[in-house]
PDB file of C-alpha atoms in Angstrom:
ATOM      1  CA  GLU W   1      -0.001   0.000   0.000  1.00  0.00           C
ATOM      2  CA  VAL W   2       1.339   3.423  -0.997  1.00  0.00           C
ATOM      3  CA  GLN W   3       1.734   5.733   1.989  1.00  0.00           C
ATOM      4  CA  LEU W   4       3.014   9.286   2.286  1.00  0.00           C
ATOM      5  CA  VAL W   5       3.469  10.774   5.749  1.00  0.00           C
ATOM      6  CA  GLU W   6       4.409  14.415   6.232  1.00  0.00           C
ATOM      7  CA  SER W   7       6.107  15.838   9.315  1.00  0.00           C
ATOM      8  CA  GLY W   8       7.888  18.989  10.391  1.00  0.00           C
ATOM      9  CA  GLY W   9       5.049  21.480  10.380  1.00  0.00           C
ATOM     10  CA  GLY W  10       4.490  23.989  13.162  1.00  0.00           C
ATOM     11  CA  LEU W  11       4.379  27.613  14.227  1.00  0.00           C
ATOM     12  CA  VAL W  12       7.224  29.829  13.043  1.00  0.00           C
ATOM     13  CA  GLN W  13       7.845  33.574  13.135  1.00  0.00           C
ATOM     14  CA  PRO W  14       8.035  35.612   9.935  1.00  0.00           C
ATOM     15  CA  GLY W  15      11.527  35.330   8.471  1.00  0.00           C
ATOM     16  CA  GLY W  16      12.043  31.944  10.087  1.00  0.00           C
ATOM     17  CA  SER W  17      12.679  28.506   8.577  1.00  0.00           C
ATOM     18  CA  LEU W  18      11.087  25.079   8.617  1.00  0.00           C
ATOM     19  CA  ARG W  19      11.894  21.783   6.938  1.00  0.00           C
ATOM     20  CA  LEU W  20       9.033  19.515   5.949  1.00  0.00           C
ATOM     21  CA  SER W  21       9.612  15.806   5.416  1.00  0.00           C
ATOM     22  CA  CYS W  22       7.558  13.284   3.476  1.00  0.00           C
ATOM     23  CA  ALA W  23       8.241   9.638   4.299  1.00  0.00           C
ATOM     24  CA  ALA W  24       7.207   7.306   1.487  1.00  0.00           C
ATOM     25  CA  SER W  25       6.488   3.593   1.591  1.00  0.00           C
ATOM     26  CA  GLY W  26       4.829   0.920  -0.497  1.00  0.00           C
ATOM     27  CA  PHE W  27       6.441   1.805  -3.837  1.00  0.00           C
ATOM     28  CA  THR W  28       9.793   2.192  -5.596  1.00  0.00           C
ATOM     29  CA  PHE W  29      10.511   5.730  -4.466  1.00  0.00           C
ATOM     30  CA  ASN W  30      13.192   6.650  -7.002  1.00  0.00           C
ATOM     31  CA  SER W  31      10.886   5.867  -9.952  1.00  0.00           C
ATOM     32  CA  TYR W  32       8.424   8.689  -9.292  1.00  0.00           C
ATOM     33  CA  TRP W  33       8.204  12.460  -9.391  1.00  0.00           C
ATOM     34  CA  MET W  34       7.406  13.946  -5.984  1.00  0.00           C
ATOM     35  CA  SER W  35       5.682  17.260  -5.330  1.00  0.00           C
ATOM     36  CA  TRP W  36       4.450  19.632  -2.650  1.00  0.00           C
ATOM     37  CA  VAL W  37       1.041  21.300  -2.852  1.00  0.00           C
ATOM     38  CA  ARG W  38      -0.315  23.754  -0.286  1.00  0.00           C
ATOM     39  CA  GLN W  39      -3.731  24.941   0.774  1.00  0.00           C
ATOM     40  CA  ALA W  40      -4.212  28.136   2.743  1.00  0.00           C
ATOM     41  CA  PRO W  41      -7.039  28.038   5.313  1.00  0.00           C
ATOM     42  CA  GLY W  42     -10.388  28.005   3.500  1.00  0.00           C
ATOM     43  CA  LYS W  43      -8.744  28.356   0.088  1.00  0.00           C
ATOM     44  CA  GLY W  44      -7.990  26.195  -2.951  1.00  0.00           C
ATOM     45  CA  LEU W  45      -4.997  24.111  -3.909  1.00  0.00           C
ATOM     46  CA  GLU W  46      -1.709  25.695  -4.979  1.00  0.00           C
ATOM     47  CA  TRP W  47       1.175  23.767  -6.494  1.00  0.00           C
ATOM     48  CA  VAL W  48       4.465  24.655  -4.770  1.00  0.00           C
ATOM     49  CA  ALA W  49       7.286  22.511  -6.129  1.00  0.00           C
ATOM     50  CA  SER W  50       8.155  19.264  -7.898  1.00  0.00           C
ATOM     51  CA  ILE W  51      11.284  17.161  -8.211  1.00  0.00           C
ATOM     52  CA  GLN W  52      12.008  14.645 -10.907  1.00  0.00           C
ATOM     53  CA  GLN W  53      13.241  11.121 -10.301  1.00  0.00           C
ATOM     54  CA  GLU W  54      16.630  10.783  -8.617  1.00  0.00           C
ATOM     55  CA  GLY W  55      19.073  13.413  -9.774  1.00  0.00           C
ATOM     56  CA  GLY W  56      16.472  15.157 -11.822  1.00  0.00           C
ATOM     57  CA  GLU W  57      15.253  18.714 -12.164  1.00  0.00           C
ATOM     58  CA  GLU W  58      13.368  20.854  -9.703  1.00  0.00           C
ATOM     59  CA  TYR W  59      10.509  23.231 -10.420  1.00  0.00           C
ATOM     60  CA  TYR W  60       8.927  25.942  -8.258  1.00  0.00           C
ATOM     61  CA  VAL W  61       6.034  28.348  -8.249  1.00  0.00           C
ATOM     62  CA  ASP W  62       7.357  31.897  -8.613  1.00  0.00           C
ATOM     63  CA  SER W  63       6.235  32.986  -5.131  1.00  0.00           C
ATOM     64  CA  VAL W  64       8.647  30.557  -3.423  1.00  0.00           C
ATOM     65  CA  LYS W  65      11.629  30.649  -5.805  1.00  0.00           C
ATOM     66  CA  GLY W  66      14.803  31.514  -3.922  1.00  0.00           C
ATOM     67  CA  ARG W  67      13.176  30.768  -0.565  1.00  0.00           C
ATOM     68  CA  PHE W  68      12.073  27.104  -0.782  1.00  0.00           C
ATOM     69  CA  THR W  69      14.099  24.083  -1.866  1.00  0.00           C
ATOM     70  CA  ILE W  70      12.685  20.683  -2.721  1.00  0.00           C
ATOM     71  CA  SER W  71      14.939  17.636  -2.379  1.00  0.00           C
ATOM     72  CA  ARG W  72      14.785  13.876  -2.070  1.00  0.00           C
ATOM     73  CA  ASP W  73      16.788  11.060  -0.483  1.00  0.00           C
ATOM     74  CA  THR W  74      16.386   7.673  -2.146  1.00  0.00           C
ATOM     75  CA  ALA W  75      18.044   5.761   0.707  1.00  0.00           C
ATOM     76  CA  LYS W  76      15.591   7.271   3.201  1.00  0.00           C
ATOM     77  CA  LYS W  77      12.671   7.122   0.754  1.00  0.00           C
ATOM     78  CA  SER W  78      11.842  10.684   1.651  1.00  0.00           C
ATOM     79  CA  ALA W  79      11.143  14.006   0.026  1.00  0.00           C
ATOM     80  CA  TYR W  80      11.767  17.326   1.722  1.00  0.00           C
ATOM     81  CA  LEU W  81      10.771  20.961   1.484  1.00  0.00           C
ATOM     82  CA  GLN W  82      13.191  23.410   3.065  1.00  0.00           C
ATOM     83  CA  MET W  83      11.354  26.687   3.637  1.00  0.00           C
ATOM     84  CA  ASN W  84      13.341  29.823   4.453  1.00  0.00           C
ATOM     85  CA  SER W  85      12.383  33.487   4.837  1.00  0.00           C
ATOM     86  CA  LEU W  86       8.839  32.452   5.662  1.00  0.00           C
ATOM     87  CA  ARG W  87       6.028  34.961   5.287  1.00  0.00           C
ATOM     88  CA  ALA W  88       2.509  35.141   6.663  1.00  0.00           C
ATOM     89  CA  GLU W  89       1.158  34.213   3.236  1.00  0.00           C
ATOM     90  CA  ASP W  90       2.997  30.879   3.410  1.00  0.00           C
ATOM     91  CA  THR W  91       0.597  29.787   6.157  1.00  0.00           C
ATOM     92  CA  ALA W  92      -1.094  26.663   4.812  1.00  0.00           C
ATOM     93  CA  MET W  93      -1.527  22.930   4.986  1.00  0.00           C
ATOM     94  CA  TYR W  94       1.316  21.427   2.960  1.00  0.00           C
ATOM     95  CA  PHE W  95       0.608  18.149   1.172  1.00  0.00           C
ATOM     96  CA  CYS W  96       3.188  15.774  -0.256  1.00  0.00           C
ATOM     97  CA  ALA W  97       2.041  14.081  -3.455  1.00  0.00           C
ATOM     98  CA  ARG W  98       3.320  11.366  -5.755  1.00  0.00           C
ATOM     99  CA  SER W  99       2.913  11.492  -9.516  1.00  0.00           C
ATOM    100  CA  LYS W 100       1.336   8.610 -11.374  1.00  0.00           C
ATOM    101  CA  GLY W 101       3.722   6.513 -13.460  1.00  0.00           C
ATOM    102  CA  GLY W 102       7.065   7.926 -14.507  1.00  0.00           C
ATOM    103  CA  GLU W 103       5.699  11.275 -15.624  1.00  0.00           C
ATOM    104  CA  ILE W 104       4.612  14.390 -13.770  1.00  0.00           C
ATOM    105  CA  GLY W 105       1.115  14.062 -15.278  1.00  0.00           C
ATOM    106  CA  ALA W 106      -1.228  13.527 -12.281  1.00  0.00           C
ATOM    107  CA  PHE W 107      -0.931  13.244  -8.488  1.00  0.00           C
ATOM    108  CA  ASP W 108      -2.242   9.805  -7.611  1.00  0.00           C
ATOM    109  CA  HIS W 109      -1.344   9.593  -3.912  1.00  0.00           C
ATOM    110  CA  TRP W 110      -1.363  12.294  -1.256  1.00  0.00           C
ATOM    111  CA  GLY W 111      -0.299  12.538   2.357  1.00  0.00           C
ATOM    112  CA  GLN W 112      -2.543  13.846   5.137  1.00  0.00           C
ATOM    113  CA  GLY W 113      -0.646  17.144   5.218  1.00  0.00           C
ATOM    114  CA  ALA W 114       1.514  19.189   7.580  1.00  0.00           C
ATOM    115  CA  LEU W 115       0.249  22.511   8.914  1.00  0.00           C
ATOM    116  CA  VAL W 116       2.605  25.468   8.708  1.00  0.00           C
ATOM    117  CA  THR W 117       1.629  28.658  10.523  1.00  0.00           C
ATOM    118  CA  VAL W 118       3.736  31.783  10.070  1.00  0.00           C
ATOM    119  CA  SER W 119       2.892  34.330  12.735  1.00  0.00           C
ATOM    120  CA  SER W 120       4.540  36.507  15.351  1.00  0.00           C
TER     121      SER W 120
ATOM    122  CA  ASP X   1       1.540  30.548 -17.113  1.00  0.00           C
ATOM    123  CA  ILE X   2      -1.606  28.472 -17.713  1.00  0.00           C
ATOM    124  CA  VAL X   3      -4.707  29.694 -15.863  1.00  0.00           C
ATOM    125  CA  MET X   4      -7.402  27.157 -15.072  1.00  0.00           C
ATOM    126  CA  THR X   5     -10.973  28.437 -14.704  1.00  0.00           C
ATOM    127  CA  GLN X   6     -13.721  26.269 -13.245  1.00  0.00           C
ATOM    128  CA  THR X   7     -17.461  26.794 -13.380  1.00  0.00           C
ATOM    129  CA  PRO X   8     -19.708  26.819 -11.486  1.00  0.00           C
ATOM    130  CA  LEU X   9     -18.263  27.806  -8.112  1.00  0.00           C
ATOM    131  CA  SER X  10     -21.007  25.859  -6.389  1.00  0.00           C
ATOM    132  CA  SER X  11     -23.331  23.104  -7.562  1.00  0.00           C
ATOM    133  CA  PRO X  12     -26.311  22.170  -5.378  1.00  0.00           C
ATOM    134  CA  VAL X  13     -27.564  18.803  -6.615  1.00  0.00           C
ATOM    135  CA  THR X  14     -30.432  16.500  -5.707  1.00  0.00           C
ATOM    136  CA  LEU X  15     -29.358  12.989  -4.707  1.00  0.00           C
ATOM    137  CA  GLY X  16     -29.502  10.678  -7.712  1.00  0.00           C
ATOM    138  CA  GLN X  17     -29.340  13.532 -10.209  1.00  0.00           C
ATOM    139  CA  PRO X  18     -26.393  14.312 -12.481  1.00  0.00           C
ATOM    140  CA  ALA X  19     -23.789  17.016 -11.929  1.00  0.00           C
ATOM    141  CA  SER X  20     -21.397  18.600 -14.376  1.00  0.00           C
ATOM    142  CA  ILE X  21     -18.308  20.754 -13.789  1.00  0.00           C
ATOM    143  CA  SER X  22     -16.505  22.710 -16.465  1.00  0.00           C
ATOM    144  CA  CYS X  23     -12.796  23.538 -16.570  1.00  0.00           C
ATOM    145  CA  ARG X  24     -11.229  25.826 -19.131  1.00  0.00           C
ATOM    146  CA  SER X  25      -7.506  26.440 -19.600  1.00  0.00           C
ATOM    147  CA  SER X  26      -5.977  29.669 -20.919  1.00  0.00           C
ATOM    148  CA  GLN X  27      -4.001  27.699 -23.499  1.00  0.00           C
ATOM    149  CA  SER X  28      -4.032  24.239 -25.008  1.00  0.00           C
ATOM    150  CA  LEU X  29      -3.092  21.416 -22.641  1.00  0.00           C
ATOM    151  CA  VAL X  30      -1.789  19.163 -25.413  1.00  0.00           C
ATOM    152  CA  HIS X  31       1.804  18.309 -24.485  1.00  0.00           C
ATOM    153  CA  SER X  32       4.552  17.921 -27.066  1.00  0.00           C
ATOM    154  CA  ASP X  33       4.434  14.163 -26.311  1.00  0.00           C
ATOM    155  CA  GLY X  34       0.833  14.083 -27.549  1.00  0.00           C
ATOM    156  CA  ASN X  35      -0.735  13.586 -24.128  1.00  0.00           C
ATOM    157  CA  THR X  36      -3.124  16.013 -22.457  1.00  0.00           C
ATOM    158  CA  TYR X  37      -2.267  16.227 -18.764  1.00  0.00           C
ATOM    159  CA  LEU X  38      -5.592  17.317 -17.332  1.00  0.00           C
ATOM    160  CA  SER X  39      -6.739  15.604 -14.165  1.00  0.00           C
ATOM    161  CA  TRP X  40      -9.654  15.921 -11.748  1.00  0.00           C
ATOM    162  CA  LEU X  41      -9.419  15.617  -7.975  1.00  0.00           C
ATOM    163  CA  GLN X  42     -12.012  15.403  -5.227  1.00  0.00           C
ATOM    164  CA  GLN X  43     -11.468  16.837  -1.762  1.00  0.00           C
ATOM    165  CA  ARG X  44     -13.941  15.797   0.885  1.00  0.00           C
ATOM    166  CA  PRO X  45     -14.194  17.972   4.008  1.00  0.00           C
ATOM    167  CA  GLY X  46     -11.138  17.552   6.235  1.00  0.00           C
ATOM    168  CA  GLN X  47      -9.419  15.194   3.820  1.00  0.00           C
ATOM    169  CA  PRO X  48      -6.501  15.463   1.386  1.00  0.00           C
ATOM    170  CA  PRO X  49      -7.341  15.551  -2.315  1.00  0.00           C
ATOM    171  CA  ARG X  50      -8.021  12.282  -4.114  1.00  0.00           C
ATOM    172  CA  LEU X  51      -7.333  11.602  -7.803  1.00  0.00           C
ATOM    173  CA  LEU X  52     -10.457  10.769  -9.801  1.00  0.00           C
ATOM    174  CA  ILE X  53      -9.537  11.214 -13.474  1.00  0.00           C
ATOM    175  CA  TYR X  54      -6.182  11.555 -15.259  1.00  0.00           C
ATOM    176  CA  LYS X  55      -5.278  12.441 -18.824  1.00  0.00           C
ATOM    177  CA  VAL X  56      -8.760  13.879 -19.433  1.00  0.00           C
ATOM    178  CA  SER X  57     -10.841  10.720 -19.336  1.00  0.00           C
ATOM    179  CA  ASN X  58      -9.037   7.877 -17.538  1.00  0.00           C
ATOM    180  CA  ARG X  59     -10.677   6.832 -14.305  1.00  0.00           C
ATOM    181  CA  PHE X  60      -8.182   6.160 -11.519  1.00  0.00           C
ATOM    182  CA  SER X  61      -8.177   2.842  -9.678  1.00  0.00           C
ATOM    183  CA  GLY X  62     -11.130   2.424  -7.328  1.00  0.00           C
ATOM    184  CA  VAL X  63     -13.072   5.415  -8.652  1.00  0.00           C
ATOM    185  CA  PRO X  64     -16.763   4.619  -9.241  1.00  0.00           C
ATOM    186  CA  ASP X  65     -17.886   4.574 -12.855  1.00  0.00           C
ATOM    187  CA  ARG X  66     -20.453   7.311 -12.207  1.00  0.00           C
ATOM    188  CA  PHE X  67     -17.492   9.695 -12.579  1.00  0.00           C
ATOM    189  CA  SER X  68     -16.398  10.492 -16.127  1.00  0.00           C
ATOM    190  CA  GLY X  69     -14.147  13.038 -17.773  1.00  0.00           C
ATOM    191  CA  SER X  70     -14.159  14.432 -21.286  1.00  0.00           C
ATOM    192  CA  GLY X  71     -12.836  17.286 -23.378  1.00  0.00           C
ATOM    193  CA  ALA X  72      -9.885  18.348 -25.464  1.00  0.00           C
ATOM    194  CA  GLY X  73      -7.584  21.290 -26.034  1.00  0.00           C
ATOM    195  CA  THR X  74      -8.784  23.956 -23.620  1.00  0.00           C
ATOM    196  CA  ASP X  75     -12.255  22.761 -22.559  1.00  0.00           C
ATOM    197  CA  PHE X  76     -12.875  19.902 -20.174  1.00  0.00           C
ATOM    198  CA  THR X  77     -15.796  18.479 -18.210  1.00  0.00           C
ATOM    199  CA  LEU X  78     -16.244  16.248 -15.185  1.00  0.00           C
ATOM    200  CA  LYS X  79     -19.614  14.518 -14.947  1.00  0.00           C
ATOM    201  CA  ILE X  80     -21.185  12.626 -12.081  1.00  0.00           C
ATOM    202  CA  SER X  81     -24.009  10.551 -13.552  1.00  0.00           C
ATOM    203  CA  ARG X  82     -25.955  10.150 -10.286  1.00  0.00           C
ATOM    204  CA  VAL X  83     -24.775  12.102  -7.269  1.00  0.00           C
ATOM    205  CA  GLU X  84     -24.496  10.196  -4.001  1.00  0.00           C
ATOM    206  CA  ALA X  85     -24.115  11.621  -0.497  1.00  0.00           C
ATOM    207  CA  GLU X  86     -20.412  10.646  -0.396  1.00  0.00           C
ATOM    208  CA  ASP X  87     -19.733  12.854  -3.434  1.00  0.00           C
ATOM    209  CA  VAL X  88     -20.077  16.024  -1.372  1.00  0.00           C
ATOM    210  CA  GLY X  89     -16.874  18.024  -1.452  1.00  0.00           C
ATOM    211  CA  VAL X  90     -14.783  20.341  -3.606  1.00  0.00           C
ATOM    212  CA  TYR X  91     -13.635  19.273  -7.057  1.00  0.00           C
ATOM    213  CA  TYR X  92     -10.507  20.624  -8.718  1.00  0.00           C
ATOM    214  CA  CYS X  93      -9.113  20.347 -12.206  1.00  0.00           C
ATOM    215  CA  MET X  94      -5.343  20.436 -12.562  1.00  0.00           C
ATOM    216  CA  GLN X  95      -2.996  20.805 -15.514  1.00  0.00           C
ATOM    217  CA  ALA X  96       0.457  19.216 -15.580  1.00  0.00           C
ATOM    218  CA  THR X  97       1.258  19.921 -19.216  1.00  0.00           C
ATOM    219  CA  GLN X  98       3.478  22.875 -18.428  1.00  0.00           C
ATOM    220  CA  PHE X  99       5.288  24.257 -15.388  1.00  0.00           C
ATOM    221  CA  PRO X 100       4.190  26.016 -13.267  1.00  0.00           C
ATOM    222  CA  LEU X 101       1.503  23.406 -12.653  1.00  0.00           C
ATOM    223  CA  SER X 102      -1.886  24.913 -11.843  1.00  0.00           C
ATOM    224  CA  PHE X 103      -5.273  24.091 -10.345  1.00  0.00           C
ATOM    225  CA  GLY X 104      -8.699  25.450 -11.014  1.00  0.00           C
ATOM    226  CA  GLY X 105     -10.316  27.413  -8.231  1.00  0.00           C
ATOM    227  CA  GLY X 106     -12.556  24.532  -7.194  1.00  0.00           C
ATOM    228  CA  THR X 107     -16.262  23.674  -7.462  1.00  0.00           C
ATOM    229  CA  LYS X 108     -18.213  22.821  -4.335  1.00  0.00           C
ATOM    230  CA  VAL X 109     -20.736  20.022  -4.810  1.00  0.00           C
ATOM    231  CA  GLU X 110     -23.434  19.962  -2.164  1.00  0.00           C
ATOM    232  CA  ILE X 111     -26.755  18.252  -1.710  1.00  0.00           C
ATOM    233  CA  LYS X 112     -29.923  20.333  -2.112  1.00  0.00           C
TER     234      LYS X 112
END
């Protein structure tokens, strides 16, 4: 059974940093794109970042470029989102998602999410 | 960047009746590889999103056959043939043809 479990969320002050982790199990981790999607309270879904299979390219939404970094560790079967210079508008539930097949095309499995609150 | 526009914002439906959601993209979603990476997701209250349809019309594993997707180019539709109580939630279209990836604003399906 495919499982994605996020951790690392919490309350952080503006300008602070957090690192989210996504522990994967039940599939061959290095064969799939991994992504992060966020949802601000009461709002819709916003794609944040994606990383290709091992050693591959990274992509980001403009609003987080230069502040967030997506990465992956095949040995630990985990994906990460390092978030620096956090702003109030980054407050959201952050979901880890796996892409179906070997292409970015659709997100077929999602974690339960990690809540990030940026506030003083 | 590709903008995804969904209509309606809200769809009150009688149990057992059909529902239809439209999604329009600001440019064609046909990828250079010939595929159209348009998917539909359902988000029930308090839950993460769940994939329903991928590549326009392919039903994901375990998705009831009352859900169907259609369309091409820039215009796409999700149909629920007979709405059941468990279908209540917000539905999103998503394009993965081009980065940055983008979602529609969501359509709330509720029971009348």
